[in-house]
Coordinates of C-alpha atoms and ligand atoms in Angstrom, one line a residue:
M1 CA 97.3 135.5 68.9
T2 CA 96.8 132.6 71.3
M3 CA 95.1 133.1 74.7
T4 CA 98.2 132.7 76.7
D5 CA 100.0 135.2 74.3
K6 CA 97.3 137.7 75.0
L7 CA 97.6 137.1 78.7
G8 CA 101.4 137.3 78.5
L9 CA 101.0 140.7 76.9
I10 CA 98.5 141.9 79.5
L11 CA 100.9 140.8 82.3
E12 CA 103.8 142.5 80.6
N13 CA 101.9 145.7 80.3
R14 CA 100.8 145.5 83.9
G15 CA 104.5 145.2 85.0
P16 CA 106.1 143.3 87.9
I17 CA 104.0 142.1 90.8
K18 CA 104.1 144.7 93.5
K19 CA 100.9 144.3 95.6
I20 CA 99.8 140.9 96.9
G21 CA 96.8 139.6 98.9
V22 CA 96.8 136.5 101.1
L23 CA 93.4 135.0 101.9
G24 CA 93.4 132.8 105.1
M25 CA 95.3 134.0 108.1
G26 CA 96.3 130.5 109.4
Y27 CA 99.4 128.3 109.6
V28 CA 100.0 128.7 105.9
G29 CA 98.8 132.2 105.1
I30 CA 100.4 134.2 107.9
P31 CA 104.0 133.1 107.4
A32 CA 103.5 133.4 103.6
A33 CA 102.2 137.0 103.9
A34 CA 105.1 137.9 106.3
L35 CA 107.7 136.6 103.9
F36 CA 106.1 138.4 100.9
A37 CA 106.1 141.6 102.9
N38 CA 109.7 141.1 103.9
S39 CA 110.9 141.0 100.3
D40 CA 112.0 144.2 98.8
K41 CA 110.6 143.0 95.5
F42 CA 107.1 143.7 96.8
D43 CA 105.6 147.0 98.0
H44 CA 102.5 146.0 100.0
I45 CA 100.8 142.9 101.3
L46 CA 97.2 142.6 102.5
G47 CA 96.2 139.7 104.7
F48 CA 92.4 139.0 104.4
Q49 CA 90.6 137.6 107.4
R50 CA 86.8 137.4 107.8
D51 CA 85.8 139.3 110.9
S52 CA 84.0 136.2 112.3
K53 CA 83.2 135.4 115.9
S54 CA 85.7 132.5 115.9
S55 CA 88.6 134.1 114.1
G56 CA 88.0 137.9 113.8
Y57 CA 90.4 138.5 116.8
K58 CA 93.3 137.7 114.4
I59 CA 92.9 141.0 112.5
E60 CA 93.7 143.2 115.5
M61 CA 96.5 140.9 116.7
L62 CA 98.2 140.8 113.3
N63 CA 97.9 144.6 112.9
H64 CA 99.8 144.9 116.2
G65 CA 102.5 142.7 114.7
E66 CA 101.5 139.7 117.0
S67 CA 101.1 136.2 115.7
P68 CA 97.7 134.5 116.6
L69 CA 99.3 131.1 115.9
K70 CA 99.7 129.0 119.0
G71 CA 103.0 127.1 119.7
E72 CA 106.6 127.9 118.9
E73 CA 107.2 129.3 115.4
P74 CA 110.8 130.5 115.3
G75 CA 111.2 134.0 113.8
L76 CA 107.6 134.6 113.0
E77 CA 106.7 137.0 115.8
E78 CA 109.8 139.2 115.0
L79 CA 109.2 139.1 111.3
L80 CA 105.5 140.1 111.7
K81 CA 106.4 143.0 114.0
K82 CA 109.0 144.2 111.5
V83 CA 106.7 144.2 108.4
V84 CA 103.8 145.7 110.3
D85 CA 106.1 148.5 111.7
E86 CA 107.4 149.1 108.2
G87 CA 103.8 149.5 107.0
K88 CA 104.3 146.7 104.4
F89 CA 101.7 144.3 105.9
K90 CA 98.2 144.9 107.0
C91 CA 95.3 142.6 107.8
T92 CA 91.8 143.6 106.7
P93 CA 88.3 142.0 106.5
D94 CA 87.6 144.3 103.5
F95 CA 87.7 141.9 100.5
S96 CA 86.9 144.8 98.1
R97 CA 90.5 145.8 98.4
I98 CA 91.4 142.8 96.3
S99 CA 90.7 145.0 93.3
E100 CA 93.9 147.0 94.0
L101 CA 96.2 144.0 93.9
D102 CA 98.4 142.3 91.3
A103 CA 98.3 138.8 92.8
V104 CA 96.1 136.9 95.4
T105 CA 96.9 133.6 97.1
L106 CA 94.4 131.4 98.9
A107 CA 95.5 129.3 101.9
I108 CA 92.2 128.0 103.2
Q109 CA 91.5 124.6 104.8
T110 CA 90.1 121.8 102.6
P111 CA 88.9 119.1 104.9
F112 CA 86.9 116.1 103.8
S113 CA 83.3 115.9 105.0
D114 CA 83.0 112.2 104.1
P115 CA 86.1 110.3 103.0
A116 CA 84.1 107.1 102.3
S117 CA 82.2 108.9 99.5
L118 CA 85.2 111.0 98.6
Q119 CA 83.2 114.2 99.4
P120 CA 85.5 117.1 100.3
D121 CA 84.1 120.1 102.2
F122 CA 85.2 123.0 99.8
S123 CA 82.7 125.5 101.4
A124 CA 85.4 127.7 102.9
L125 CA 87.6 127.5 99.8
T126 CA 84.7 128.2 97.5
D127 CA 83.7 131.3 99.6
G128 CA 87.3 132.5 99.3
I129 CA 87.4 132.0 95.6
R130 CA 84.1 133.7 95.1
N131 CA 85.3 136.7 97.1
V132 CA 88.4 137.0 94.8
G133 CA 86.2 136.6 91.7
K134 CA 84.0 139.5 92.8
Y135 CA 86.9 142.0 92.8
L136 CA 89.1 140.3 90.2
K137 CA 90.7 142.7 87.6
E138 CA 92.3 142.0 84.2
G139 CA 96.0 141.0 84.6
M140 CA 95.7 139.7 88.1
L141 CA 97.2 136.4 89.2
V142 CA 95.2 134.0 91.5
V143 CA 97.1 131.1 93.2
L144 CA 95.6 128.3 95.2
E145 CA 98.0 127.2 98.0
S146 CA 95.5 124.9 99.7
T147 CA 95.9 121.1 99.1
I148 CA 93.1 120.3 96.6
T149 CA 91.7 117.5 94.6
P150 CA 93.6 117.2 91.3
G151 CA 91.6 119.1 88.7
T152 CA 90.2 121.7 91.1
T153 CA 92.2 124.7 89.8
D154 CA 91.2 124.2 86.2
T155 CA 87.6 123.4 86.9
L156 CA 86.0 124.6 90.1
A157 CA 88.3 127.6 90.7
R158 CA 88.3 128.7 87.0
Q159 CA 84.5 128.4 86.8
I160 CA 83.8 130.5 89.9
L161 CA 86.4 133.2 89.1
E162 CA 85.1 133.5 85.5
E163 CA 81.4 133.5 86.7
E164 CA 82.0 136.2 89.3
S165 CA 84.4 138.4 87.2
G166 CA 83.2 137.9 83.7
L167 CA 86.8 137.5 82.7
T168 CA 88.5 134.5 81.2
A169 CA 91.2 132.5 82.9
G170 CA 94.4 132.1 80.9
E171 CA 93.3 135.1 78.7
D172 CA 92.4 138.0 81.0
F173 CA 93.9 136.7 84.3
A174 CA 96.4 134.2 85.4
L175 CA 95.5 131.1 87.5
A176 CA 97.9 128.7 89.2
H177 CA 98.4 126.1 92.0
A178 CA 101.4 126.4 94.3
P179 CA 100.8 123.9 97.2
E180 CA 102.1 124.6 100.7
R181 CA 104.6 122.2 102.1
V182 CA 104.8 123.5 105.7
M183 CA 105.0 121.8 109.0
V184 CA 104.1 123.4 112.3
G185 CA 107.1 124.5 114.3
R186 CA 109.1 125.4 111.2
L187 CA 106.7 127.4 109.0
L188 CA 109.1 130.2 107.8
K189 CA 112.0 127.7 107.2
N190 CA 109.8 125.3 105.2
I191 CA 108.5 128.1 102.9
Q192 CA 112.0 129.5 102.2
E193 CA 114.0 126.2 102.0
H194 CA 111.7 123.6 100.5
D195 CA 111.5 123.6 96.7
R196 CA 108.3 125.2 95.5
I197 CA 106.0 123.3 93.1
V198 CA 104.3 125.9 90.9
G199 CA 101.7 124.9 88.3
G200 CA 99.7 127.3 86.1
I201 CA 96.7 126.5 83.9
D202 CA 98.9 127.8 81.0
E203 CA 102.4 128.9 80.4
A204 CA 101.8 132.6 81.1
S205 CA 100.1 131.7 84.4
T206 CA 103.0 129.5 85.5
K207 CA 105.6 132.2 84.5
R208 CA 103.7 134.8 86.6
A209 CA 103.5 132.5 89.6
V210 CA 107.2 131.7 89.4
E211 CA 107.7 135.5 89.6
L212 CA 105.6 135.6 92.8
Y213 CA 107.4 132.8 94.7
S214 CA 111.0 133.2 93.6
P215 CA 111.8 136.2 95.9
V216 CA 110.8 134.4 99.1
L217 CA 112.9 131.3 98.5
T218 CA 116.4 131.0 100.1
K219 CA 117.5 127.4 99.6
G220 CA 114.5 126.1 97.8
K221 CA 114.1 126.3 94.0
I222 CA 111.0 126.6 91.9
I223 CA 109.8 123.4 90.1
P224 CA 107.3 124.5 87.4
M225 CA 104.7 122.2 85.9
T226 CA 101.0 122.2 85.0
A227 CA 98.3 123.0 87.5
R228 CA 97.1 119.4 87.6
A229 CA 100.6 117.9 87.9
A230 CA 101.2 120.3 90.9
E231 CA 97.9 119.1 92.5
V232 CA 98.9 115.5 92.1
T233 CA 102.4 116.2 93.4
K234 CA 101.1 117.6 96.6
T235 CA 98.4 115.0 97.3
A236 CA 100.7 112.2 96.3
E237 CA 103.7 113.3 98.4
N238 CA 101.5 113.1 101.5
T239 CA 99.8 109.9 100.3
F240 CA 103.3 108.3 99.9
R241 CA 104.3 109.4 103.4
D242 CA 101.1 108.0 104.8
L243 CA 101.8 104.7 102.9
Q244 CA 105.3 104.6 104.3
I245 CA 104.0 105.0 107.8
A246 CA 101.3 102.4 107.2
A247 CA 104.0 100.0 106.0
I248 CA 106.0 100.3 109.2
N249 CA 102.8 100.2 111.3
Q250 CA 101.8 96.9 109.6
L251 CA 105.3 95.5 110.1
A252 CA 105.0 96.5 113.8
L253 CA 101.7 94.6 114.1
Y254 CA 103.4 91.6 112.5
C255 CA 106.4 91.9 114.9
E256 CA 104.1 91.8 117.8
A257 CA 102.4 88.6 116.5
M258 CA 105.8 87.1 115.9
G259 CA 107.3 88.1 119.3
I260 CA 110.1 90.2 117.9
N261 CA 111.2 93.9 118.3
V262 CA 110.2 96.0 115.3
Y263 CA 113.0 98.5 116.1
D264 CA 115.6 95.7 115.6
V265 CA 114.0 95.0 112.2
R266 CA 113.8 98.7 111.4
A267 CA 117.5 99.2 112.1
G268 CA 118.2 96.2 110.0
I269 CA 116.2 97.4 107.0
D270 CA 117.5 101.0 107.5
S271 CA 121.1 99.7 107.2
L272 CA 120.6 99.1 103.5
K273 CA 121.7 102.7 102.6
G274 CA 121.7 104.7 99.4
E275 CA 120.1 104.3 96.0
G276 CA 117.3 106.6 96.6
I277 CA 114.4 107.3 98.9
T278 CA 112.7 103.9 98.5
R279 CA 114.9 102.6 101.3
A280 CA 113.7 105.3 103.7
I281 CA 111.8 103.6 106.5
L282 CA 109.7 105.7 108.9
Y283 CA 108.5 105.0 112.5
P284 CA 105.5 103.0 113.8
G285 CA 103.2 104.6 116.3
A286 CA 99.8 105.2 117.9
G287 CA 98.4 106.7 114.8
V288 CA 98.5 109.4 112.1
G289 CA 96.9 112.7 112.8
G290 CA 97.0 116.3 111.5
H291 CA 95.2 118.1 108.7
C292 CA 97.3 116.7 105.9
L293 CA 98.0 112.9 105.8
T294 CA 94.5 112.2 107.1
K295 CA 92.8 113.6 104.0
D296 CA 95.2 114.1 101.1
T297 CA 94.9 110.4 100.0
Y298 CA 91.2 111.1 99.5
H299 CA 91.9 114.2 97.4
L300 CA 94.2 112.0 95.2
E301 CA 91.6 109.2 95.0
R302 CA 88.9 111.8 94.1
G303 CA 91.2 113.3 91.5
V304 CA 91.5 110.0 89.6
A305 CA 87.8 109.1 90.2
T306 CA 86.7 112.5 88.6
S307 CA 89.3 112.6 85.9
E308 CA 88.3 112.2 82.2
G309 CA 90.7 109.2 81.7
T310 CA 90.1 105.5 82.3
L311 CA 92.0 103.9 85.2
D312 CA 93.5 100.5 84.4
Y313 CA 93.8 98.8 87.9
P314 CA 93.5 95.2 89.1
E315 CA 89.8 94.2 89.4
D316 CA 88.2 94.0 92.9
T317 CA 91.4 95.4 94.4
D318 CA 91.3 98.3 96.9
S319 CA 93.6 101.2 96.4
I320 CA 96.8 100.6 98.4
F321 CA 96.6 104.3 99.3
V322 CA 93.2 103.8 100.9
L323 CA 94.3 100.6 102.6
A324 CA 97.2 102.6 104.1
R325 CA 94.7 105.0 105.5
K326 CA 92.8 102.1 107.1
V327 CA 95.9 100.7 108.7
N328 CA 97.0 104.0 110.1
D329 CA 93.4 104.8 111.3
F330 CA 93.5 101.3 113.1
M331 CA 96.5 102.2 115.3
P332 CA 94.6 104.0 118.0
K333 CA 92.3 101.0 118.1
H334 CA 95.4 98.8 118.4
M335 CA 96.5 100.9 121.4
Y336 CA 93.1 100.1 122.9
H337 CA 93.5 96.4 122.3
L338 CA 97.0 96.5 124.0
T339 CA 95.4 98.4 126.9
K340 CA 92.7 95.7 127.3
E341 CA 95.2 92.9 127.1
A342 CA 97.4 94.5 129.7
L343 CA 94.5 95.0 132.1
K344 CA 93.5 91.4 131.6
R345 CA 97.0 90.4 132.7
I346 CA 96.3 91.9 136.1
D347 CA 92.7 90.6 136.1
R348 CA 91.2 94.0 135.4
E349 CA 89.1 95.3 132.6
V350 CA 88.5 98.6 130.9
K351 CA 85.2 99.2 132.8
G352 CA 86.0 101.0 136.0
S353 CA 89.7 101.4 135.3
K354 CA 91.5 104.8 135.4
V355 CA 93.5 105.7 132.3
A356 CA 96.0 108.6 132.0
I357 CA 96.6 109.7 128.4
L358 CA 99.9 111.4 127.8
G359 CA 99.7 113.6 124.7
W360 CA 96.8 115.0 122.8
A361 CA 98.7 116.9 120.0
F362 CA 98.9 115.0 116.7
I363 CA 102.7 115.6 116.6
N364 CA 105.4 115.9 119.2
D365 CA 106.4 119.2 120.8
S366 CA 103.5 121.0 119.1
D367 CA 100.1 122.3 120.2
D368 CA 98.5 121.3 116.9
A369 CA 95.5 119.0 117.8
R370 CA 93.9 118.6 114.4
N371 CA 92.6 115.0 114.1
P372 CA 94.6 113.7 117.1
P373 CA 95.0 109.9 117.2
S374 CA 94.4 110.2 121.0
E375 CA 90.7 111.0 120.3
P376 CA 89.5 107.7 118.9
Y377 CA 91.6 105.9 121.6
R378 CA 90.0 108.0 124.3
D379 CA 86.5 107.4 122.9
L380 CA 87.0 103.7 122.9
L381 CA 88.1 103.8 126.6
V382 CA 85.2 106.1 127.7
N383 CA 82.7 103.9 125.8
G384 CA 84.2 100.9 127.5
G385 CA 83.5 102.5 130.9
A386 CA 87.0 103.8 131.9
E387 CA 87.7 107.1 133.6
V388 CA 90.1 108.9 131.3
L389 CA 92.2 112.0 132.0
V390 CA 94.3 113.7 129.4
H391 CA 97.7 115.5 129.8
D392 CA 99.4 117.7 127.1
P393 CA 102.1 120.3 127.8
H394 CA 101.3 122.3 124.7
V395 CA 97.6 121.9 123.6
L396 CA 95.6 124.6 125.3
N397 CA 92.1 123.3 124.8
Y398 CA 90.0 120.9 122.7
P399 CA 86.2 120.7 122.3
G400 CA 84.7 118.3 124.7
V401 CA 88.0 117.1 126.3
E402 CA 89.7 118.7 129.3
I403 CA 93.4 119.0 128.6
I404 CA 95.2 119.0 132.0
K405 CA 98.7 120.6 132.3
D406 CA 99.4 119.1 135.7
L407 CA 100.9 115.7 134.9
D408 CA 100.8 114.5 138.5
K409 CA 97.1 115.2 138.6
V410 CA 96.5 113.1 135.5
V411 CA 98.7 110.1 136.5
E412 CA 97.6 110.1 140.2
G413 CA 95.8 106.8 141.0
A414 CA 95.9 105.7 137.3
D415 CA 95.8 102.0 136.4
V416 CA 97.1 102.7 132.9
I417 CA 99.5 105.3 131.5
A418 CA 99.2 105.5 127.7
I419 CA 101.7 107.5 125.7
M420 CA 100.1 108.8 122.6
T421 CA 102.4 111.7 121.5
G422 CA 106.2 111.7 121.7
H423 CA 106.6 115.1 123.4
S424 CA 110.2 115.6 124.6
G425 CA 109.2 116.0 128.2
Y426 CA 107.8 112.5 128.3
F427 CA 111.3 111.0 127.6
E428 CA 112.4 112.5 131.0
L429 CA 109.8 110.5 133.0
G430 CA 110.9 107.6 135.2
P431 CA 109.2 104.5 136.6
E432 CA 109.7 105.4 140.3
Q433 CA 108.1 108.8 139.9
L434 CA 105.1 107.4 138.0
K435 CA 104.7 104.5 140.3
Q436 CA 104.7 106.8 143.3
L437 CA 101.8 108.8 141.6
T438 CA 99.7 105.8 140.6
G439 CA 100.3 104.1 144.0
K440 CA 99.8 100.8 142.2
E441 CA 101.8 97.6 142.5
N442 CA 101.5 96.9 138.8
T443 CA 100.8 100.0 136.8
I444 CA 100.3 99.5 133.1
I445 CA 102.3 101.5 130.6
V446 CA 101.2 101.4 127.0
D447 CA 103.9 103.1 124.8
G448 CA 102.6 104.3 121.5
R449 CA 105.7 106.3 120.6
N450 CA 108.7 104.2 121.7
V451 CA 109.3 106.7 124.5
V452 CA 110.2 104.4 127.5
D453 CA 112.8 101.6 127.9
P454 CA 110.7 98.5 128.5
D455 CA 113.2 96.7 130.8
T456 CA 113.5 99.7 133.2
Y457 CA 109.7 99.8 133.6
I458 CA 109.2 96.0 133.8
S459 CA 111.9 95.7 136.5
N460 CA 109.9 98.3 138.5
G461 CA 106.8 96.2 138.4
F462 CA 105.1 97.8 135.4
V463 CA 103.0 95.8 133.0
Y464 CA 104.5 97.0 129.7
K465 CA 102.9 97.1 126.2
G466 CA 104.6 98.8 123.2
I467 CA 103.7 99.1 119.6
G468 CA 105.9 96.7 117.7
R469 CA 107.5 95.2 120.8
G470 CA 106.5 91.6 120.4
D471 CA 109.7 90.8 122.3
K472 CA 108.4 92.5 125.5
N473 CA 104.6 92.6 125.4
D474 CA 104.2 89.3 127.2
H475 CA 107.0 89.8 129.7
P476 CA 106.7 88.0 133.1
I477 CA 105.2 90.5 135.6
V478 CA 107.6 91.3 138.4
Ligands
LIG1 N1 103.9 109.8 112.0 C1 104.2 108.5 112.3 N2 105.4 108.0 111.9 C2 106.3 108.7 111.2 C3 106.0 110.1 110.9 C4 104.8 110.6 111.3 O1 103.4 107.8 113.0 O2 107.4 108.2 111.0 C5 102.6 110.4 112.4 C6 102.8 111.7 113.3 O3 102.9 111.3 114.6 C7 101.6 112.5 113.0 C8 101.3 112.2 111.5 O4 102.0 110.9 111.2 O5 100.5 112.1 113.7 C9 101.8 113.2 110.5 O6 103.1 113.6 110.8 P1 104.0 114.4 109.7 O7 105.3 114.3 110.2 O8 103.8 113.9 108.3 O9 103.4 115.9 109.9 P2 102.4 116.8 109.0 O10 101.2 116.1 108.6 O11 102.3 118.1 109.7 O12 103.4 117.1 107.7 C10 103.1 116.5 106.4 C11 104.4 116.7 105.7 N3 104.4 116.0 104.4 C12 105.4 115.3 103.9 O13 106.5 115.2 104.5 C13 105.2 114.6 102.6 C14 104.8 118.1 105.4 O14 105.9 118.3 104.6 C15 103.6 118.8 104.7 O15 103.8 120.2 104.5 C16 102.4 118.7 105.6 O16 102.1 117.3 105.7 C17 101.2 119.4 104.8 O17 100.9 120.5 105.3 O18 100.7 118.8 103.9

């Protein structure tokens, strides 16, 4: 009897999955746990959260049916209240209760401590896996939902779980990777409607993981594959998105140098419809932030660097994926260069100027400020001797940076207004209103998200700079 047959038998004898645990009560774990609890296929869901100083507060909030996630998450608050009131979901710091469960998922952050040396910081993930290993029982399923370096499920995770439990993966317990594909602001919708990649270390593990995720999908379908293929799928889909953004950012820089409007070019390219995704063209901007695109390339790079096989790749040639990272990481610096050039046009310099940054969140209409492109831009200005104030309608606070809600206070007396995030409210702003606040004859506006109409601002005496707007960036100053 093969290992997987033995596991298949154990899982069959154990019966259908009824009790599930979710480790990591964050943007991925909380909606996932709520949807598991809302399914009549499952009896009871435990959310595991360490009772730490920084995030222990989540336990009580969740057990009152309240979402600790900031920002708008349609349907989540109601669903949490429902499943808590029904007694189907409970949050606990007691990891020993893992032993009473049929399946456990881990949705824990996997940042990179040093992208250059491709060193990820797996400390939180490893702690979580070790906690599961301690209470792992025969016939249980363990699923990693975090985005991880290809190979992690079948090496690091397997080793720790076997070490802690004394059991064998693929023989005594099932192990799989089912990467999250959620975006803030639509967490529940994404989990239910996106297809779900599910990859086990063996067939029995894949089959068991398919049983776990099928009930929560509405429009999405399950796409089964091996654990490593699932790891590559996730890291590669974000790497491809980052590459697509880098391509349009590079084109935007070219358009500036050639004195043309990147949005004309984009509309032109975009007109060649059909025949698949390759013709999809994204949007240039002030940078790429967030917890995903900024690191998943390095997970993919580390995956191939640590794989057993030999990579056949042109000699002395950088990975285009890493180059894409460098182009996207350059965009906040480009915003700084545009700001300097604009100040020079009115015989001013960064030193002593007052800059109003509009937008700290990494993405529009969200409070998510993980790896915000605004931060390197602000650092360059502050190091250059500018006084910088930051406005964001959604972000509550950020270490070392005062986030001001009063836009007038931020723009008042400013020499430069820099738009770093495309929040909807900024599209409502007008040149007269802003000019009144700055009180300047020639206020500078640097648009990093194509929010304002250059001509409207230029005709009101603004000095305009926009990413990709080579057709306007050297306009005559009115
Ligand atoms: N951005 C641009 N131009 C664009 C699109 C985005 O400059 O055309 C910038 C955004 O301003 C932001 C950053 O890129 O700073 C990331 O934006 P995003 O829309 O990719 O948002 P994420 O990182 O939250 O979501 C991505 C998504 N991945 C893919 O679409 C392949 C999402 O589906 C994933 O679930 C998520 O990563 C994740 O958690 O991995």
